[in-house]
Amino acid sequence: MIDLHTHSIFSDGELIPSELVRRALVKGYEAIAITDHVDYSNIECTIEAVKKAKYLEDVLDIKIFAGVELTHIPPSKIAPLVRKARDLGAEIIVVHGETIAEPVYPGTNAAVVETPDVDILSHPGFITEDEAKMAADNDICLEITARSGHNRTNGHVARVGLEAGAKLIVNTDAHSTSDLISKSEAKMIAMGSGLTELQALKILDNSKKFIS
Ligand SMILES: [Zn+2]
Ligand SMILES: [Zn+2]
């Protein structure tokens, strides 16, 4: 399993990075990105803290990415914060998309897909065809999520994303141990979004570009 969207105690997750990584290893993960919620106020200290979790890579057989999830950012502030995250050393940049489970600013999905330095638009809710096409053009992955609430629009995201030729990716958005999943569970989540088994296996491979 390659999971590029998880949370630790550095935002609203339950585990310190060392336990999150240990639990992921036991679940059979080959890579994990710790992508805590950040805005302008905590971006520096969070990236600094999460980067330190990479100390485990010396001794464990798992790739650890220091990432961020830019969350509830007014759309006009997204691009400058993405730049700042990259400058501070974020390896995976997720932006919290327009999930129907929360009052995310309208215009967030549109602002993200025109910012090529973003890696993943998470739980993008009712993303439009034009936004999905722009995500495809800018090589931004659209997330199929395991997370309850956010996952209500997985079917829409999969359909629109595939039609647009955008890269889909399955992540957990884990906040606790029980949220981590095996690769076969990830395949089921992809198939639950309406994909065939072959399409599901193919989108699980989309995560591999980040570890190569
Ligand atoms: Zn999110
Ligand atoms: Zn998240």
PDB file of C-alpha atoms and ligand atoms in Angstrom:
ATOM      1  CA  MET A   1       0.000   0.000   0.000  1.00  0.00           C
ATOM      2  CA  ILE A   2       1.162   3.473  -0.861  1.00  0.00           C
ATOM      3  CA  ASP A   3      -0.876   6.001   1.133  1.00  0.00           C
ATOM      4  CA  LEU A   4      -0.162   9.648   0.431  1.00  0.00           C
ATOM      5  CA  HIS A   5      -2.657  11.282   2.805  1.00  0.00           C
ATOM      6  CA  THR A   6      -2.539  10.700   6.581  1.00  0.00           C
ATOM      7  CA  HIS A   7      -2.639  12.798   9.750  1.00  0.00           C
ATOM      8  CA  SER A   8      -0.584  12.673  12.945  1.00  0.00           C
ATOM      9  CA  ILE A   9      -0.814  14.551  16.252  1.00  0.00           C
ATOM     10  CA  PHE A  10       0.730  17.526  14.458  1.00  0.00           C
ATOM     11  CA  SER A  11      -2.830  18.295  13.349  1.00  0.00           C
ATOM     12  CA  ASP A  12      -5.928  16.288  14.293  1.00  0.00           C
ATOM     13  CA  GLY A  13      -4.578  12.737  14.024  1.00  0.00           C
ATOM     14  CA  GLU A  14      -4.297  10.492  17.073  1.00  0.00           C
ATOM     15  CA  LEU A  15      -0.793   9.069  16.639  1.00  0.00           C
ATOM     16  CA  ILE A  16       2.702  10.471  16.830  1.00  0.00           C
ATOM     17  CA  PRO A  17       4.563   9.873  13.553  1.00  0.00           C
ATOM     18  CA  SER A  18       6.595   6.949  14.920  1.00  0.00           C
ATOM     19  CA  GLU A  19       3.459   5.007  15.851  1.00  0.00           C
ATOM     20  CA  LEU A  20       1.655   5.956  12.634  1.00  0.00           C
ATOM     21  CA  VAL A  21       4.617   4.628  10.639  1.00  0.00           C
ATOM     22  CA  ARG A  22       4.867   1.464  12.766  1.00  0.00           C
ATOM     23  CA  ARG A  23       1.154   0.762  12.360  1.00  0.00           C
ATOM     24  CA  ALA A  24       1.440   1.353   8.610  1.00  0.00           C
ATOM     25  CA  LEU A  25       4.406  -1.019   8.378  1.00  0.00           C
ATOM     26  CA  VAL A  26       2.431  -3.750  10.161  1.00  0.00           C
ATOM     27  CA  LYS A  27      -0.437  -3.163   7.702  1.00  0.00           C
ATOM     28  CA  GLY A  28       1.946  -3.867   4.827  1.00  0.00           C
ATOM     29  CA  TYR A  29       2.605  -0.333   3.616  1.00  0.00           C
ATOM     30  CA  GLU A  30       5.566   0.365   1.349  1.00  0.00           C
ATOM     31  CA  ALA A  31       5.164   4.144   1.610  1.00  0.00           C
ATOM     32  CA  ILE A  32       3.285   6.699   3.676  1.00  0.00           C
ATOM     33  CA  ALA A  33       2.994  10.477   3.462  1.00  0.00           C
ATOM     34  CA  ILE A  34       2.245  12.328   6.675  1.00  0.00           C
ATOM     35  CA  THR A  35       0.186  15.256   5.466  1.00  0.00           C
ATOM     36  CA  ASP A  36      -1.037  17.220   8.455  1.00  0.00           C
ATOM     37  CA  HIS A  37      -3.514  20.065   8.102  1.00  0.00           C
ATOM     38  CA  VAL A  38      -1.751  23.387   7.641  1.00  0.00           C
ATOM     39  CA  ASP A  39      -2.538  27.001   6.917  1.00  0.00           C
ATOM     40  CA  TYR A  40      -0.352  30.098   7.033  1.00  0.00           C
ATOM     41  CA  SER A  41      -0.153  29.956  10.855  1.00  0.00           C
ATOM     42  CA  ASN A  42       1.370  26.480  11.320  1.00  0.00           C
ATOM     43  CA  ILE A  43       2.968  25.580   7.999  1.00  0.00           C
ATOM     44  CA  GLU A  44       6.573  26.089   9.161  1.00  0.00           C
ATOM     45  CA  CYS A  45       6.430  24.235  12.471  1.00  0.00           C
ATOM     46  CA  THR A  46       4.384  21.369  11.028  1.00  0.00           C
ATOM     47  CA  ILE A  47       6.687  20.680   8.078  1.00  0.00           C
ATOM     48  CA  GLU A  48       9.686  20.987  10.373  1.00  0.00           C
ATOM     49  CA  ALA A  49       8.173  18.435  12.791  1.00  0.00           C
ATOM     50  CA  VAL A  50       6.961  15.965  10.179  1.00  0.00           C
ATOM     51  CA  LYS A  51      10.301  16.029   8.328  1.00  0.00           C
ATOM     52  CA  LYS A  52      11.912  14.639  11.480  1.00  0.00           C
ATOM     53  CA  ALA A  53       9.809  11.474  11.152  1.00  0.00           C
ATOM     54  CA  LYS A  54      12.058  10.533   8.241  1.00  0.00           C
ATOM     55  CA  TYR A  55      14.692   9.472  10.804  1.00  0.00           C
ATOM     56  CA  LEU A  56      12.900   6.095  10.764  1.00  0.00           C
ATOM     57  CA  GLU A  57      13.792   5.444   7.120  1.00  0.00           C
ATOM     58  CA  ASP A  58      17.337   4.490   8.152  1.00  0.00           C
ATOM     59  CA  VAL A  59      16.079   1.413   9.960  1.00  0.00           C
ATOM     60  CA  LEU A  60      12.671   0.554   8.492  1.00  0.00           C
ATOM     61  CA  ASP A  61      11.651  -0.815   5.132  1.00  0.00           C
ATOM     62  CA  ILE A  62       9.134   1.931   4.364  1.00  0.00           C
ATOM     63  CA  LYS A  63       9.350   5.202   2.458  1.00  0.00           C
ATOM     64  CA  ILE A  64       8.201   8.185   4.530  1.00  0.00           C
ATOM     65  CA  PHE A  65       7.199  11.464   2.916  1.00  0.00           C
ATOM     66  CA  ALA A  66       6.924  14.735   4.804  1.00  0.00           C
ATOM     67  CA  GLY A  67       3.826  16.378   3.415  1.00  0.00           C
ATOM     68  CA  VAL A  68       1.051  18.829   4.134  1.00  0.00           C
ATOM     69  CA  GLU A  69      -2.650  19.137   3.526  1.00  0.00           C
ATOM     70  CA  LEU A  70      -3.479  22.794   2.949  1.00  0.00           C
ATOM     71  CA  THR A  71      -6.890  23.040   4.556  1.00  0.00           C
ATOM     72  CA  HIS A  72      -9.680  25.641   4.426  1.00  0.00           C
ATOM     73  CA  ILE A  73      -7.476  28.200   2.691  1.00  0.00           C
ATOM     74  CA  PRO A  74      -9.235  31.047   0.827  1.00  0.00           C
ATOM     75  CA  PRO A  75      -8.743  30.204  -2.875  1.00  0.00           C
ATOM     76  CA  SER A  76      -6.602  33.264  -3.692  1.00  0.00           C
ATOM     77  CA  LYS A  77      -4.145  32.258  -0.943  1.00  0.00           C
ATOM     78  CA  ILE A  78      -3.680  28.669  -2.136  1.00  0.00           C
ATOM     79  CA  ALA A  79      -0.973  29.186  -4.786  1.00  0.00           C
ATOM     80  CA  PRO A  80       1.332  31.268  -2.530  1.00  0.00           C
ATOM     81  CA  LEU A  81       0.982  28.717   0.282  1.00  0.00           C
ATOM     82  CA  VAL A  82       1.720  25.829  -2.090  1.00  0.00           C
ATOM     83  CA  ARG A  83       4.925  27.640  -3.072  1.00  0.00           C
ATOM     84  CA  LYS A  84       5.804  28.187   0.576  1.00  0.00           C
ATOM     85  CA  ALA A  85       5.163  24.526   1.432  1.00  0.00           C
ATOM     86  CA  ARG A  86       7.523  23.425  -1.364  1.00  0.00           C
ATOM     87  CA  ASP A  87      10.167  25.958  -0.280  1.00  0.00           C
ATOM     88  CA  LEU A  88       9.968  24.599   3.266  1.00  0.00           C
ATOM     89  CA  GLY A  89      10.625  21.084   1.979  1.00  0.00           C
ATOM     90  CA  ALA A  90       7.176  19.490   1.710  1.00  0.00           C
ATOM     91  CA  GLU A  91       7.539  16.395  -0.477  1.00  0.00           C
ATOM     92  CA  ILE A  92       3.832  15.747  -0.995  1.00  0.00           C
ATOM     93  CA  ILE A  93       1.392  18.639  -1.255  1.00  0.00           C
ATOM     94  CA  VAL A  94      -2.245  17.745  -0.779  1.00  0.00           C
ATOM     95  CA  VAL A  95      -4.952  20.399  -0.866  1.00  0.00           C
ATOM     96  CA  HIS A  96      -8.244  19.786   0.969  1.00  0.00           C
ATOM     97  CA  GLY A  97     -10.825  19.860  -1.799  1.00  0.00           C
ATOM     98  CA  GLU A  98     -14.495  20.755  -1.855  1.00  0.00           C
ATOM     99  CA  THR A  99     -15.822  17.760   0.087  1.00  0.00           C
ATOM    100  CA  ILE A 100     -19.566  17.849   0.602  1.00  0.00           C
ATOM    101  CA  ALA A 101     -18.939  16.962   4.258  1.00  0.00           C
ATOM    102  CA  GLU A 102     -17.546  20.404   5.151  1.00  0.00           C
ATOM    103  CA  PRO A 103     -18.067  24.060   4.158  1.00  0.00           C
ATOM    104  CA  VAL A 104     -14.879  24.321   2.087  1.00  0.00           C
ATOM    105  CA  TYR A 105     -14.592  27.633   0.182  1.00  0.00           C
ATOM    106  CA  PRO A 106     -16.283  27.451  -3.230  1.00  0.00           C
ATOM    107  CA  GLY A 107     -13.579  27.939  -5.838  1.00  0.00           C
ATOM    108  CA  THR A 108     -11.068  25.779  -3.952  1.00  0.00           C
ATOM    109  CA  ASN A 109     -11.058  22.976  -6.554  1.00  0.00           C
ATOM    110  CA  ALA A 110     -10.661  25.519  -9.385  1.00  0.00           C
ATOM    111  CA  ALA A 111      -7.753  27.263  -7.626  1.00  0.00           C
ATOM    112  CA  VAL A 112      -5.989  23.965  -6.949  1.00  0.00           C
ATOM    113  CA  VAL A 113      -6.172  22.520 -10.459  1.00  0.00           C
ATOM    114  CA  GLU A 114      -4.515  25.618 -11.896  1.00  0.00           C
ATOM    115  CA  THR A 115      -1.582  25.289  -9.464  1.00  0.00           C
ATOM    116  CA  PRO A 116       0.707  22.689 -11.097  1.00  0.00           C
ATOM    117  CA  ASP A 117       2.890  22.279  -8.018  1.00  0.00           C
ATOM    118  CA  VAL A 118       0.032  20.571  -6.157  1.00  0.00           C
ATOM    119  CA  ASP A 119       0.372  16.777  -6.066  1.00  0.00           C
ATOM    120  CA  ILE A 120      -3.104  15.732  -4.938  1.00  0.00           C
ATOM    121  CA  LEU A 121      -6.524  17.366  -4.757  1.00  0.00           C
ATOM    122  CA  SER A 122      -8.107  15.418  -1.896  1.00  0.00           C
ATOM    123  CA  HIS A 123     -11.818  14.514  -1.722  1.00  0.00           C
ATOM    124  CA  PRO A 124     -12.838  16.996  -4.458  1.00  0.00           C
ATOM    125  CA  GLY A 125     -16.603  16.523  -4.008  1.00  0.00           C
ATOM    126  CA  PHE A 126     -18.602  17.496  -7.083  1.00  0.00           C
ATOM    127  CA  ILE A 127     -15.579  18.475  -9.151  1.00  0.00           C
ATOM    128  CA  THR A 128     -16.562  19.748 -12.607  1.00  0.00           C
ATOM    129  CA  GLU A 129     -15.477  18.308 -15.952  1.00  0.00           C
ATOM    130  CA  ASP A 130     -13.420  21.439 -16.723  1.00  0.00           C
ATOM    131  CA  GLU A 131     -11.650  21.250 -13.366  1.00  0.00           C
ATOM    132  CA  ALA A 132     -10.884  17.557 -13.903  1.00  0.00           C
ATOM    133  CA  LYS A 133      -9.476  18.326 -17.363  1.00  0.00           C
ATOM    134  CA  MET A 134      -7.232  21.015 -15.925  1.00  0.00           C
ATOM    135  CA  ALA A 135      -6.082  18.585 -13.214  1.00  0.00           C
ATOM    136  CA  ALA A 136      -5.166  16.160 -16.009  1.00  0.00           C
ATOM    137  CA  ASP A 137      -3.272  18.894 -17.900  1.00  0.00           C
ATOM    138  CA  ASN A 138      -1.334  19.865 -14.789  1.00  0.00           C
ATOM    139  CA  ASP A 139      -0.709  16.267 -13.655  1.00  0.00           C
ATOM    140  CA  ILE A 140      -2.571  16.754 -10.367  1.00  0.00           C
ATOM    141  CA  CYS A 141      -4.026  13.536  -8.931  1.00  0.00           C
ATOM    142  CA  LEU A 142      -7.688  13.422  -7.921  1.00  0.00           C
ATOM    143  CA  GLU A 143      -8.349  11.472  -4.759  1.00  0.00           C
ATOM    144  CA  ILE A 144     -10.686   8.548  -4.223  1.00  0.00           C
ATOM    145  CA  THR A 145     -10.903   8.496  -0.456  1.00  0.00           C
ATOM    146  CA  ALA A 146     -11.444   5.782   2.123  1.00  0.00           C
ATOM    147  CA  ARG A 147     -12.655   8.367   4.599  1.00  0.00           C
ATOM    148  CA  SER A 148     -16.275   8.240   5.625  1.00  0.00           C
ATOM    149  CA  GLY A 149     -18.199  11.412   4.741  1.00  0.00           C
ATOM    150  CA  HIS A 150     -15.683  12.570   2.146  1.00  0.00           C
ATOM    151  CA  ASN A 151     -16.227   9.269   0.278  1.00  0.00           C
ATOM    152  CA  ARG A 152     -19.847  10.052  -0.606  1.00  0.00           C
ATOM    153  CA  THR A 153     -18.781  11.597  -3.911  1.00  0.00           C
ATOM    154  CA  ASN A 154     -16.176   8.955  -4.858  1.00  0.00           C
ATOM    155  CA  GLY A 155     -18.431   7.697  -7.670  1.00  0.00           C
ATOM    156  CA  HIS A 156     -18.722  11.183  -9.159  1.00  0.00           C
ATOM    157  CA  VAL A 157     -14.983  11.859  -8.834  1.00  0.00           C
ATOM    158  CA  ALA A 158     -14.110   8.537 -10.484  1.00  0.00           C
ATOM    159  CA  ARG A 159     -16.490   9.062 -13.406  1.00  0.00           C
ATOM    160  CA  VAL A 160     -15.544  12.687 -14.120  1.00  0.00           C
ATOM    161  CA  GLY A 161     -11.857  12.038 -13.497  1.00  0.00           C
ATOM    162  CA  LEU A 162     -11.685   9.072 -15.861  1.00  0.00           C
ATOM    163  CA  GLU A 163     -13.557  10.934 -18.607  1.00  0.00           C
ATOM    164  CA  ALA A 164     -11.151  13.838 -18.305  1.00  0.00           C
ATOM    165  CA  GLY A 165      -8.087  11.599 -18.353  1.00  0.00           C
ATOM    166  CA  ALA A 166      -7.049  12.735 -14.867  1.00  0.00           C
ATOM    167  CA  LYS A 167      -4.956  10.498 -12.629  1.00  0.00           C
ATOM    168  CA  LEU A 168      -7.014   9.019  -9.792  1.00  0.00           C
ATOM    169  CA  ILE A 169      -5.358   7.922  -6.573  1.00  0.00           C
ATOM    170  CA  VAL A 170      -6.631   6.058  -3.483  1.00  0.00           C
ATOM    171  CA  ASN A 171      -5.684   7.396  -0.045  1.00  0.00           C
ATOM    172  CA  THR A 172      -6.998   6.769   3.460  1.00  0.00           C
ATOM    173  CA  ASP A 173      -6.939  10.264   5.017  1.00  0.00           C
ATOM    174  CA  ALA A 174      -6.183   8.234   8.170  1.00  0.00           C
ATOM    175  CA  HIS A 175      -6.509   9.971  11.518  1.00  0.00           C
ATOM    176  CA  SER A 176      -6.124   6.830  13.654  1.00  0.00           C
ATOM    177  CA  THR A 177      -4.882   3.231  13.521  1.00  0.00           C
ATOM    178  CA  SER A 178      -8.201   1.781  12.412  1.00  0.00           C
ATOM    179  CA  ASP A 179      -8.229   4.045   9.339  1.00  0.00           C
ATOM    180  CA  LEU A 180      -5.183   2.366   7.766  1.00  0.00           C
ATOM    181  CA  ILE A 181      -6.029  -0.146   5.034  1.00  0.00           C
ATOM    182  CA  SER A 182      -4.400  -2.961   3.088  1.00  0.00           C
ATOM    183  CA  LYS A 183      -3.855  -2.813  -0.654  1.00  0.00           C
ATOM    184  CA  SER A 184      -6.785  -5.193  -1.230  1.00  0.00           C
ATOM    185  CA  GLU A 185      -9.063  -2.892   0.782  1.00  0.00           C
ATOM    186  CA  ALA A 186      -7.818   0.023  -1.331  1.00  0.00           C
ATOM    187  CA  LYS A 187      -8.751  -1.957  -4.436  1.00  0.00           C
ATOM    188  CA  MET A 188     -12.254  -2.488  -3.054  1.00  0.00           C
ATOM    189  CA  ILE A 189     -12.630   1.235  -2.350  1.00  0.00           C
ATOM    190  CA  ALA A 190     -11.623   1.972  -5.936  1.00  0.00           C
ATOM    191  CA  MET A 191     -14.109  -0.618  -7.234  1.00  0.00           C
ATOM    192  CA  GLY A 192     -16.780   0.815  -4.934  1.00  0.00           C
ATOM    193  CA  SER A 193     -16.376   4.126  -6.749  1.00  0.00           C
ATOM    194  CA  GLY A 194     -17.572   2.383  -9.901  1.00  0.00           C
ATOM    195  CA  LEU A 195     -14.291   1.230 -11.421  1.00  0.00           C
ATOM    196  CA  THR A 196     -13.745  -2.230 -12.869  1.00  0.00           C
ATOM    197  CA  GLU A 197     -11.161  -4.445 -11.190  1.00  0.00           C
ATOM    198  CA  LEU A 198      -8.692  -3.634 -13.950  1.00  0.00           C
ATOM    199  CA  GLN A 199      -9.265   0.121 -13.626  1.00  0.00           C
ATOM    200  CA  ALA A 200      -8.962  -0.184  -9.832  1.00  0.00           C
ATOM    201  CA  LEU A 201      -5.596  -1.948 -10.109  1.00  0.00           C
ATOM    202  CA  LYS A 202      -4.458   0.666 -12.589  1.00  0.00           C
ATOM    203  CA  ILE A 203      -5.259   3.612 -10.315  1.00  0.00           C
ATOM    204  CA  LEU A 204      -3.465   1.931  -7.395  1.00  0.00           C
ATOM    205  CA  ASP A 205      -0.389   2.073  -9.625  1.00  0.00           C
ATOM    206  CA  ASN A 206      -0.749   5.843 -10.019  1.00  0.00           C
ATOM    207  CA  SER A 207       0.817   6.263  -6.553  1.00  0.00           C
ATOM    208  CA  LYS A 208       3.998   4.555  -7.722  1.00  0.00           C
ATOM    209  CA  LYS A 209       5.313   7.613  -9.555  1.00  0.00           C
ATOM    210  CA  PHE A 210       5.855   9.260  -6.167  1.00  0.00           C
ATOM    211  CA  ILE A 211       8.182   6.519  -4.937  1.00  0.00           C
ATOM    212  CA  SER A 212      10.232   6.083  -8.094  1.00  0.00           C
TER     213      SER A 212
HETATM  214 ZN    ZN B   1      -8.941  16.852   3.775  1.00  0.00          ZN
HETATM  215 ZN    ZN B   2      -6.935  14.883   5.417  1.00  0.00          ZN
END
